[in-house]
PDB file of C-alpha atoms in Angstrom:
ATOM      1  CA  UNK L   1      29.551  28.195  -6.601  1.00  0.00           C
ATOM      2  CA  UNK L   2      25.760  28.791  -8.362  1.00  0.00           C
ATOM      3  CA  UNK L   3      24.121  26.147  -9.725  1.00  0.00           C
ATOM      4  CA  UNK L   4      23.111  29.560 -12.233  1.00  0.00           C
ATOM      5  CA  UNK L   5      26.450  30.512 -13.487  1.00  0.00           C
ATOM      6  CA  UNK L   6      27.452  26.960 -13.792  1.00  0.00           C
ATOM      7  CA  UNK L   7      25.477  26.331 -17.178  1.00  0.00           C
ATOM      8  CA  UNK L   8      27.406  23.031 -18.363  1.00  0.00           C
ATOM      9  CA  UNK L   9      26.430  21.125 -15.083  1.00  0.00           C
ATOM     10  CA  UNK L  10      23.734  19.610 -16.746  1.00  0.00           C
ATOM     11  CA  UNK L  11      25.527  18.681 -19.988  1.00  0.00           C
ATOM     12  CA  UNK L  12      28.117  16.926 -17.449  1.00  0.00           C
ATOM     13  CA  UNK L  13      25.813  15.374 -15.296  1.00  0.00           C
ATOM     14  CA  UNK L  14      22.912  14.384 -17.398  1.00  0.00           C
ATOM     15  CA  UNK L  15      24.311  11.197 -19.564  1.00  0.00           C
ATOM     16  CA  UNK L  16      26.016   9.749 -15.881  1.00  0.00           C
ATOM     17  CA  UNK L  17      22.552  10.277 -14.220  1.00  0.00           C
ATOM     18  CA  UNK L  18      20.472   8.564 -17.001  1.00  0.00           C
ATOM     19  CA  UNK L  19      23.097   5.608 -16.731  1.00  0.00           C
ATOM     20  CA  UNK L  20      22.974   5.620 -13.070  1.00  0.00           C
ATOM     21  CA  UNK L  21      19.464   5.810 -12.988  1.00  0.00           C
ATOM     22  CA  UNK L  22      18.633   3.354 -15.565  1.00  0.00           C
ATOM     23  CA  UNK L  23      20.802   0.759 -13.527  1.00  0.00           C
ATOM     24  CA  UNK L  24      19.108   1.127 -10.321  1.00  0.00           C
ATOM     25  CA  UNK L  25      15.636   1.452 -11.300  1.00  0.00           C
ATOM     26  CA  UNK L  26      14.252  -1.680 -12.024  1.00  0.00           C
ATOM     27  CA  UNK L  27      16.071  -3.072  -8.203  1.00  0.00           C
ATOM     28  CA  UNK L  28      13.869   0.133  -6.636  1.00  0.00           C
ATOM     29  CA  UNK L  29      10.714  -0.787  -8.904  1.00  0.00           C
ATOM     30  CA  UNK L  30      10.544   2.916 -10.661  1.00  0.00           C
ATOM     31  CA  UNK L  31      10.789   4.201 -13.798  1.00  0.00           C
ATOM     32  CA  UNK L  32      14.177   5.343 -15.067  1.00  0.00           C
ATOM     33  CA  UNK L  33      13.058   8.921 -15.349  1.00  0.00           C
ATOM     34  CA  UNK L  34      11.208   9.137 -11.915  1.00  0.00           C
ATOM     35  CA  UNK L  35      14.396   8.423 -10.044  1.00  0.00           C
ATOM     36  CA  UNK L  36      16.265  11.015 -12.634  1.00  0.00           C
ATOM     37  CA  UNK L  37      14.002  13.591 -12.043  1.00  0.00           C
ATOM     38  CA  UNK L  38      14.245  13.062  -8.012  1.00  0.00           C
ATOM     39  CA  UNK L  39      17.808  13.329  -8.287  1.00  0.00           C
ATOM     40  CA  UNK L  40      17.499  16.743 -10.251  1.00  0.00           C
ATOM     41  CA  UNK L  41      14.764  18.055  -7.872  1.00  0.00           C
ATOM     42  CA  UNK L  42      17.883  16.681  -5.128  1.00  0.00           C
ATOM     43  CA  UNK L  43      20.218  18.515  -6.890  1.00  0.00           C
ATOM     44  CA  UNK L  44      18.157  21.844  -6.689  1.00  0.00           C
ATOM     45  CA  UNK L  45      17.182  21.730  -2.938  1.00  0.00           C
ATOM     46  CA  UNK L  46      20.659  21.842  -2.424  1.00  0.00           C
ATOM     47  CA  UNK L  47      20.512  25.476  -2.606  1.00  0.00           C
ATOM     48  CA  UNK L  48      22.763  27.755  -4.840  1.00  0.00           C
ATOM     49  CA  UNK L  49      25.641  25.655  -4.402  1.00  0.00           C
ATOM     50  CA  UNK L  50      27.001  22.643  -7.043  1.00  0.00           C
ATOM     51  CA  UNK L  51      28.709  19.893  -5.962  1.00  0.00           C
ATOM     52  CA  UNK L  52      32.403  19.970  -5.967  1.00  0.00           C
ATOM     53  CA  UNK L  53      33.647  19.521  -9.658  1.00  0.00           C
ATOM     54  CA  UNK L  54      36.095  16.265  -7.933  1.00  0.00           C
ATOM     55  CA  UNK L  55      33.293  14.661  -6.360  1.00  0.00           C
ATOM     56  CA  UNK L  56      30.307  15.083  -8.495  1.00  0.00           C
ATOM     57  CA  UNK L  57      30.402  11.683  -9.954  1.00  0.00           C
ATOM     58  CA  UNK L  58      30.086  10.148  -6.489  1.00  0.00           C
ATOM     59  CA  UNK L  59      27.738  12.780  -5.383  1.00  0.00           C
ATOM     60  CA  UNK L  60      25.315  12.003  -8.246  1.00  0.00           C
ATOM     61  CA  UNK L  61      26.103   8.011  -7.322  1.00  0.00           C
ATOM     62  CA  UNK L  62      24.954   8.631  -4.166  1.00  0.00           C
ATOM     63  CA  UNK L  63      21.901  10.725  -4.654  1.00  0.00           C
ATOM     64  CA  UNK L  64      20.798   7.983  -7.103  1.00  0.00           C
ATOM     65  CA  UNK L  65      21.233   5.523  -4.747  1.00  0.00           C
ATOM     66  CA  UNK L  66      19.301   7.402  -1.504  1.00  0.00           C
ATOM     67  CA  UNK L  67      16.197   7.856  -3.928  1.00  0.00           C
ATOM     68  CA  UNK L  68      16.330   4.136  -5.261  1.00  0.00           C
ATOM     69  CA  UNK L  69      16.395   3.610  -1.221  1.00  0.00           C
ATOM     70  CA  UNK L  70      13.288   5.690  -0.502  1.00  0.00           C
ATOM     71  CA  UNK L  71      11.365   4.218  -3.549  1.00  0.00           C
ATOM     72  CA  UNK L  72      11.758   0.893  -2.168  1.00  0.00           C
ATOM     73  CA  UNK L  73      11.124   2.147   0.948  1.00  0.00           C
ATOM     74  CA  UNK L  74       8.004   3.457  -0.339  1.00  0.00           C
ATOM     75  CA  UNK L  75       6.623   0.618  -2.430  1.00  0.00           C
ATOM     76  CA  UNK L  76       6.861  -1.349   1.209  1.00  0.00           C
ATOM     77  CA  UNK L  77       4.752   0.982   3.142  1.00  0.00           C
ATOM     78  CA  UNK L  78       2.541   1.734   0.040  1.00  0.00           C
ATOM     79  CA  UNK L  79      -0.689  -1.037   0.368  1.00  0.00           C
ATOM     80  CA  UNK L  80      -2.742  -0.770  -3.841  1.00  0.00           C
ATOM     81  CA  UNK L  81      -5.864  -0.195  -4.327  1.00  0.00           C
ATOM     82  CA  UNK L  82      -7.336  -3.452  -5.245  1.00  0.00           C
ATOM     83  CA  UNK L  83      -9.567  -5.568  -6.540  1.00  0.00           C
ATOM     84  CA  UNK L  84     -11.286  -8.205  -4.641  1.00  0.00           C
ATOM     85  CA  UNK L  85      -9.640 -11.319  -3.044  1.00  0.00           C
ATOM     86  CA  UNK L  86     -11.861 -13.313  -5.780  1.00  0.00           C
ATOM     87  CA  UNK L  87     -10.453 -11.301  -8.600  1.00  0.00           C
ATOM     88  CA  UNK L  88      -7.050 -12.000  -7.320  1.00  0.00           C
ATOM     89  CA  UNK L  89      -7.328 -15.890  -6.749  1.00  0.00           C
ATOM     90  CA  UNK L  90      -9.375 -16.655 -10.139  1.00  0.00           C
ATOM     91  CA  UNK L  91     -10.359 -19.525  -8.768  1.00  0.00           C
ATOM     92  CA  UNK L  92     -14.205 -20.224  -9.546  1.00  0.00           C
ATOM     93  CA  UNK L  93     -15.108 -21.724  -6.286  1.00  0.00           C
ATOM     94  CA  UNK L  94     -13.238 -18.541  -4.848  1.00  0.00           C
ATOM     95  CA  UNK L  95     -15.157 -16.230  -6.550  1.00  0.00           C
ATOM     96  CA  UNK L  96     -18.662 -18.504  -5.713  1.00  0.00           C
ATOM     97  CA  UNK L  97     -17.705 -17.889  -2.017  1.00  0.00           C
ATOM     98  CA  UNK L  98     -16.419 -14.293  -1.855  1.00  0.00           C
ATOM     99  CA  UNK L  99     -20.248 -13.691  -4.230  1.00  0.00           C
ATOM    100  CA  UNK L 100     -22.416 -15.490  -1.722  1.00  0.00           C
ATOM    101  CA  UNK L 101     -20.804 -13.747   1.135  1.00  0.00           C
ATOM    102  CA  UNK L 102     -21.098 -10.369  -0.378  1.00  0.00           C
ATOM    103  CA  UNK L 103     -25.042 -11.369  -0.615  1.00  0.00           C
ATOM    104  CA  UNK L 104     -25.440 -12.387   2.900  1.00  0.00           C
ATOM    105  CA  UNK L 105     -23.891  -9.266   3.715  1.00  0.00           C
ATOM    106  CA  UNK L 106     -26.121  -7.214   1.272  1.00  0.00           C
ATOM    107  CA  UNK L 107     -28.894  -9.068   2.573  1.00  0.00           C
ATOM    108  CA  UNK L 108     -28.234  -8.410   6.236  1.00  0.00           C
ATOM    109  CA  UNK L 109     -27.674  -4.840   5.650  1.00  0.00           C
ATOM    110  CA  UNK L 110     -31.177  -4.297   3.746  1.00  0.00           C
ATOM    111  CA  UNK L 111     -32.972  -6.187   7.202  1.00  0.00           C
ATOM    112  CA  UNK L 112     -31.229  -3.591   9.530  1.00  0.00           C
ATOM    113  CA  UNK L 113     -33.382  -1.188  11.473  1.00  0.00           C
ATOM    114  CA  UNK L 114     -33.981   2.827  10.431  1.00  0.00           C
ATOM    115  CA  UNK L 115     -31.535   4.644   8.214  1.00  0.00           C
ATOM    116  CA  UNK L 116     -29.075   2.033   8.709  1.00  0.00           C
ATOM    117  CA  UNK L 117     -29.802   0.262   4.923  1.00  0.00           C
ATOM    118  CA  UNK L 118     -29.340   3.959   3.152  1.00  0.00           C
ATOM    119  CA  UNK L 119     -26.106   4.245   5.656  1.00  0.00           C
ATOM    120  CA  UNK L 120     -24.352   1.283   4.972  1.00  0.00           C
ATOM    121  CA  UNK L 121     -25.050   0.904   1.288  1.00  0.00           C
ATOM    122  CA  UNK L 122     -23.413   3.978   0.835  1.00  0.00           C
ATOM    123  CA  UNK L 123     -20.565   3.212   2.826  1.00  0.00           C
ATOM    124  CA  UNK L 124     -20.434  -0.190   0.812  1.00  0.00           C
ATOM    125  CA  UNK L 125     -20.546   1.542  -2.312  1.00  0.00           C
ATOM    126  CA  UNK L 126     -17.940   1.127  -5.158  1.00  0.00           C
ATOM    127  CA  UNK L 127     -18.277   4.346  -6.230  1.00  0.00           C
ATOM    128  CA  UNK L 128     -15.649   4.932  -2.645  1.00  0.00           C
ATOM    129  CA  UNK L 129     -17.509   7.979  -1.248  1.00  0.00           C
ATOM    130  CA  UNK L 130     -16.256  10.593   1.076  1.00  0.00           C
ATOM    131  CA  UNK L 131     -18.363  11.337   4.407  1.00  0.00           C
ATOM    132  CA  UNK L 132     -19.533  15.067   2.908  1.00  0.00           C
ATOM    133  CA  UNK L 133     -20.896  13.063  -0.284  1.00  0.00           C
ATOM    134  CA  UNK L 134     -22.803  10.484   1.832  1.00  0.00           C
ATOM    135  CA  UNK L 135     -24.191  12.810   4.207  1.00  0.00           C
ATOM    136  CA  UNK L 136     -25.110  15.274   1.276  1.00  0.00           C
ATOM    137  CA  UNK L 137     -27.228  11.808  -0.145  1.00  0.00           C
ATOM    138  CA  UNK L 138     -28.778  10.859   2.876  1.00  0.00           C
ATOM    139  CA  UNK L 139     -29.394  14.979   3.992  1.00  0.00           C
ATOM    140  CA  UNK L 140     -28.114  14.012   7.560  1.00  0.00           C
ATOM    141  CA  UNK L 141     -24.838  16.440   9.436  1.00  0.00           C
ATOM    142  CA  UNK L 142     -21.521  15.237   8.817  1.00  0.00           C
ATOM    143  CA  UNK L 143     -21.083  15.016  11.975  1.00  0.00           C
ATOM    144  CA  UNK L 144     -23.734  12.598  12.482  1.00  0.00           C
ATOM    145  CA  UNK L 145     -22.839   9.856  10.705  1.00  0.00           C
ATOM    146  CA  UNK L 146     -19.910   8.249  12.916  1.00  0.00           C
ATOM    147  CA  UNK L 147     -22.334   7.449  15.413  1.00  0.00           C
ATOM    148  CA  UNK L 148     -24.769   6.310  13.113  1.00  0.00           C
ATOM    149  CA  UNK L 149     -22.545   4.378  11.446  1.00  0.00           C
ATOM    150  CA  UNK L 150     -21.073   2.860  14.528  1.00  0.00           C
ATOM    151  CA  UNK L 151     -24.580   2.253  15.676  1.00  0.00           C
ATOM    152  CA  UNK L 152     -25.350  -0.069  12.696  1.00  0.00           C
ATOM    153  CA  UNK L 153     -22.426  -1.353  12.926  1.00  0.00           C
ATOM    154  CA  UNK L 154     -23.234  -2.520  16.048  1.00  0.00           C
ATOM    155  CA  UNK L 155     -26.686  -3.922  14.894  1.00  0.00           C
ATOM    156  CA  UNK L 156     -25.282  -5.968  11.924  1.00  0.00           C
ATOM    157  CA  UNK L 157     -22.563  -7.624  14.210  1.00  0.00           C
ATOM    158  CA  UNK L 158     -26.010  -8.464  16.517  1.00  0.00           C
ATOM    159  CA  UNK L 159     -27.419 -10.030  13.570  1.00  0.00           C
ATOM    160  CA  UNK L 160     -24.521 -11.889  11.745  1.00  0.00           C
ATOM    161  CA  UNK L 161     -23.558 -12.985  15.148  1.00  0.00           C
ATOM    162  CA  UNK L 162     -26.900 -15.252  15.408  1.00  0.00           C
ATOM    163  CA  UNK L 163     -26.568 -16.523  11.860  1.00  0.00           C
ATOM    164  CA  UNK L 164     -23.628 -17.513  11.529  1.00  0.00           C
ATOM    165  CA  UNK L 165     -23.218 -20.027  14.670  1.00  0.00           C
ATOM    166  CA  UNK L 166     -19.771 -19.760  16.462  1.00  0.00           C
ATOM    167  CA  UNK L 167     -18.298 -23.092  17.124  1.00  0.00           C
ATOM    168  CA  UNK L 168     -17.827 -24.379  20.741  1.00  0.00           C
ATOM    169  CA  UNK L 169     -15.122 -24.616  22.345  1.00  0.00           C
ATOM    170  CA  UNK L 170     -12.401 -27.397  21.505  1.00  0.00           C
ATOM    171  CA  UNK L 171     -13.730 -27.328  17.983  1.00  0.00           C
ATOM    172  CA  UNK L 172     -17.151 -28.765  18.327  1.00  0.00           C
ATOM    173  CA  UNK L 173     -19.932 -27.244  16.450  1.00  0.00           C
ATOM    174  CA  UNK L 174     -23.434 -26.142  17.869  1.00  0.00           C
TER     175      UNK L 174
END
């Protein structure tokens, strides 16, 4: 049977798959229509052939369900773009910490040695740019700047590491 010369499958299926869809959606965290429309594009990767006129109510039930599984599926692996752990807590001594922090970072960066400063401002930028943009700025290869990078990486461990003071062992404090 083609999905083609079977014009009235959407008529049928359409109200059933917005009730089915509207039911599971907010358990999956998705819109309504985003789980409909998955279920249609379903539906159509099938190839020509319908479901079975008996068992196209528990077809549809099913499809419905799979995607509702992948979307929570999804939303588990999925990590948001955020903002910073400061802006989360709202907590003003949070947001003192996480700002002196970031400043003792910016500071340590600026003391580093060669084009390190350039390197690692760009990396720290918010405007998130790609390695072609930063090495287009800084008019070094592409290919350059992992070791580069990892090199003043390297250097700004070397220098946090003999600010900041690790404790001793069992706790005590040099």
């Amino acid at each position: 049977m083609d999905l083609l010369q079977e014009p009235d499958l959407l008529e049928e299926l359409g109200p059933l798959l917005s009730a089915e869809a509207a039911a599971e959606a907010p358990a999956a965290g998705v819109e309504a229509a985003d789980l409909e429309q998955a279920v249609w594009v379903r539906l159509l990767e099938r190839g020509p052939r319908a479901p079975d006129p008996a068992g196209r109510a528990r077809w549809l039930r099913r499809a419905v369900r799979a995607e509702a599984r992948h979307a929570r599926r999804r939303a588990r692996r999925e990590v948001p773009y955020g903002g910073t752990p400061a802006d989360a807590a709202g907590e003003p001594e949070d947001a003192l910490l996480h700002g002196e922090a970031n400043r003792a970072l910016r500071s340590a960066v600026a003391r580093l040695p060669g084009r390190c400063p350039e390197l690692m401002a760009a990396l720290l930028s918010p405007r998130d740019l790609t390695y072609r943009e930063i090495a287009g700025e800084l008019g070094i290869s592409q290919g350059s700047l992992g070791p580069v990078r990892s090199r003043c990486l390297g250097c700004l461990r070397r220098m946090l590491a003999v600010e900041v003071a690790a404790p001793d062992p069992w706790g005590k404090e040099r």
